[in-house]
PDB file of C-alpha atoms in Angstrom:
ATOM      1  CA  UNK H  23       0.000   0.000   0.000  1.00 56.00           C
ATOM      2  CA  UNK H  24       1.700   3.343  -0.921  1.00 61.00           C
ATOM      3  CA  UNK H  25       2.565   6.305   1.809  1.00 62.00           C
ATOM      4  CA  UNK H  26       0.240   9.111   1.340  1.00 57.00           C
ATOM      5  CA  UNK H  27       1.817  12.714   1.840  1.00 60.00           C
ATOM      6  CA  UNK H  28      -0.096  14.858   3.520  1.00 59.00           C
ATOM      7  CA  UNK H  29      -0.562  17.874   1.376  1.00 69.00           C
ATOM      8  CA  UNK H  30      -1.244  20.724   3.620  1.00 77.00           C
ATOM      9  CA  UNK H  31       0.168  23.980   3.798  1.00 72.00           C
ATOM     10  CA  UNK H  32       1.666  23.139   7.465  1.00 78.00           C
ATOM     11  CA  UNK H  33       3.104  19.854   6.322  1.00 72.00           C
ATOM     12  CA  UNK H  34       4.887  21.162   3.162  1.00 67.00           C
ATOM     13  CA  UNK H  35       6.136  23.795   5.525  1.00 71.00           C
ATOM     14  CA  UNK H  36       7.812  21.453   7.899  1.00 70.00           C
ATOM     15  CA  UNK H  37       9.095  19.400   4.762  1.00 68.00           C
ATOM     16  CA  UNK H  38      10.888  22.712   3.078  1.00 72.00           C
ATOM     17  CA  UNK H  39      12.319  23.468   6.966  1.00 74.00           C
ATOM     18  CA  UNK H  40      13.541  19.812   6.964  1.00 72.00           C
ATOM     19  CA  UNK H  41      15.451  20.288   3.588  1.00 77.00           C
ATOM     20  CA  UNK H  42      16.479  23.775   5.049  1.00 77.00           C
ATOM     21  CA  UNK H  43      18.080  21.832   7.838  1.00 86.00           C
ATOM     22  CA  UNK H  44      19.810  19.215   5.838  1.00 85.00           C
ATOM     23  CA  UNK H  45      20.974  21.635   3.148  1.00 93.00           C
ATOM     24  CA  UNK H  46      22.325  23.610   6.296  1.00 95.00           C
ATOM     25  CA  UNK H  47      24.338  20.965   7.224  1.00 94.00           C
ATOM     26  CA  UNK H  48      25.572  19.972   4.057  1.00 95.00           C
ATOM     27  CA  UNK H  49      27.467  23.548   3.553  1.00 97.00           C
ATOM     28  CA  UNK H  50      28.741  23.071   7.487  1.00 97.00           C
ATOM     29  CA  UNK H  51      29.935  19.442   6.451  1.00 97.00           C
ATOM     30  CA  UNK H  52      31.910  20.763   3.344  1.00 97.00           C
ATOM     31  CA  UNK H  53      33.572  23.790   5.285  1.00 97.00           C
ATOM     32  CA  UNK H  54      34.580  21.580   7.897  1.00 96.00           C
ATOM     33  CA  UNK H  55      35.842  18.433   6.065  1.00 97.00           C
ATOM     34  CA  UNK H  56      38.083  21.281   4.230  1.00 97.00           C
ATOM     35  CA  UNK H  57      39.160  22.253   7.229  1.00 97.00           C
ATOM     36  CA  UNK H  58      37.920  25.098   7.304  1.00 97.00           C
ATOM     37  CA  UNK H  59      36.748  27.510  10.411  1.00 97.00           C
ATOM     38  CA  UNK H  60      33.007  27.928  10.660  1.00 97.00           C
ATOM     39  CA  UNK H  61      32.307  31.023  13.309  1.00 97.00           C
ATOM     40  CA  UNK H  62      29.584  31.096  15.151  1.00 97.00           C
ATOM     41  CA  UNK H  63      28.005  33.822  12.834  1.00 97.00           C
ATOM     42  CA  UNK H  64      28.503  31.875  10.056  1.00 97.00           C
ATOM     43  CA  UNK H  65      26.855  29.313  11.460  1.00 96.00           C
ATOM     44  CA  UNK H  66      23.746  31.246  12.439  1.00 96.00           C
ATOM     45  CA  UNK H  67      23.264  32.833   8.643  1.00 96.00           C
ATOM     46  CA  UNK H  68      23.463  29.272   7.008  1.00 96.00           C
ATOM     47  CA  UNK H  69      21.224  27.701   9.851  1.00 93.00           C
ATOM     48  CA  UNK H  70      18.665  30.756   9.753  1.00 93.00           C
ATOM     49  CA  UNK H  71      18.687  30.779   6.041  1.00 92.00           C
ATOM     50  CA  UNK H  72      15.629  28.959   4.015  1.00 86.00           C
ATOM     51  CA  UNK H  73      16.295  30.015   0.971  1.00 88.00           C
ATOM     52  CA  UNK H  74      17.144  26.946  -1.107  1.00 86.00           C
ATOM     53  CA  UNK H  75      18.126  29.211  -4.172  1.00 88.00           C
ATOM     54  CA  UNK H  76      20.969  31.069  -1.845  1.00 92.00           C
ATOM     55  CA  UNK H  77      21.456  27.997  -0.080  1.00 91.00           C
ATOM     56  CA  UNK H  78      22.169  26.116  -2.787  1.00 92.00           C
ATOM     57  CA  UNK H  79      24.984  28.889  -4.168  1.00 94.00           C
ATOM     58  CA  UNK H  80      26.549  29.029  -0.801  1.00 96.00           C
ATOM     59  CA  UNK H  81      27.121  25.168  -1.029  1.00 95.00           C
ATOM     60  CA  UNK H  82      28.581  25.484  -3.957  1.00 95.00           C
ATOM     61  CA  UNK H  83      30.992  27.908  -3.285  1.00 96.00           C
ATOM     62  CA  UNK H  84      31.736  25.741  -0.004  1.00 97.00           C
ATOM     63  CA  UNK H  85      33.493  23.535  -2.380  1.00 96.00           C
ATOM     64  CA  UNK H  86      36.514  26.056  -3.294  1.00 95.00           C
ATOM     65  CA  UNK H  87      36.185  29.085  -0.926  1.00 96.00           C
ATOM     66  CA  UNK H  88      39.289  29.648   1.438  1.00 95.00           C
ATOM     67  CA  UNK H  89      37.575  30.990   4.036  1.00 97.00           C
ATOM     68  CA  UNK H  90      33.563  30.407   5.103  1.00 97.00           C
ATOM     69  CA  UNK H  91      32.715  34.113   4.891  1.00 96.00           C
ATOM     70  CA  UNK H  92      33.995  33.651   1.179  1.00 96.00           C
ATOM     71  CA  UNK H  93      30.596  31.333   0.569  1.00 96.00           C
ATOM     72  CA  UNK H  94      28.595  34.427   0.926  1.00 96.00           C
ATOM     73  CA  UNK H  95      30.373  36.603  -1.998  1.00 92.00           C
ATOM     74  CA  UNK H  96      28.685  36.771  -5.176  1.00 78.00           C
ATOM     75  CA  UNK H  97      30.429  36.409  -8.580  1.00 55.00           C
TER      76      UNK H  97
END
């Protein structure tokens, strides 16, 4: 028997704050595998952030910045 999603506004909202959380972590996991220093501000703007757009550049510059403030600069 298949899993029925609930399609609710609530429930898609706690489904886009779950992929928030786990692109979130993703970035943090890059930075830090790199060995690279992840402030406490940084932290906070990449955990606070739900825009999956943004999100997704910042993880993408994760891969080659030098520094994790560098993930916020635009090219």
């Amino acid at each position: 028997m298949p899993i029925a999603l609930y399609t609710s506004f609530i429930a898609e909202e706690i489904r886009e704050e779950g992929r928030a959380e786990g692109r979130a972590r993703d970035i943090l996991l890059v930075l830090e595998t790199r060995g690279i220093a992840v402030s406490d501000d940084v932290r906070e703007r990449i955990g606070s952030c739900r825009d999956s757009v943004l999100m997704k550049s910042w993880f993408e510059h994760a891969v080659t910045a030098d520094s994790a403030e560098k993930i916020f600069e635009t090219t």
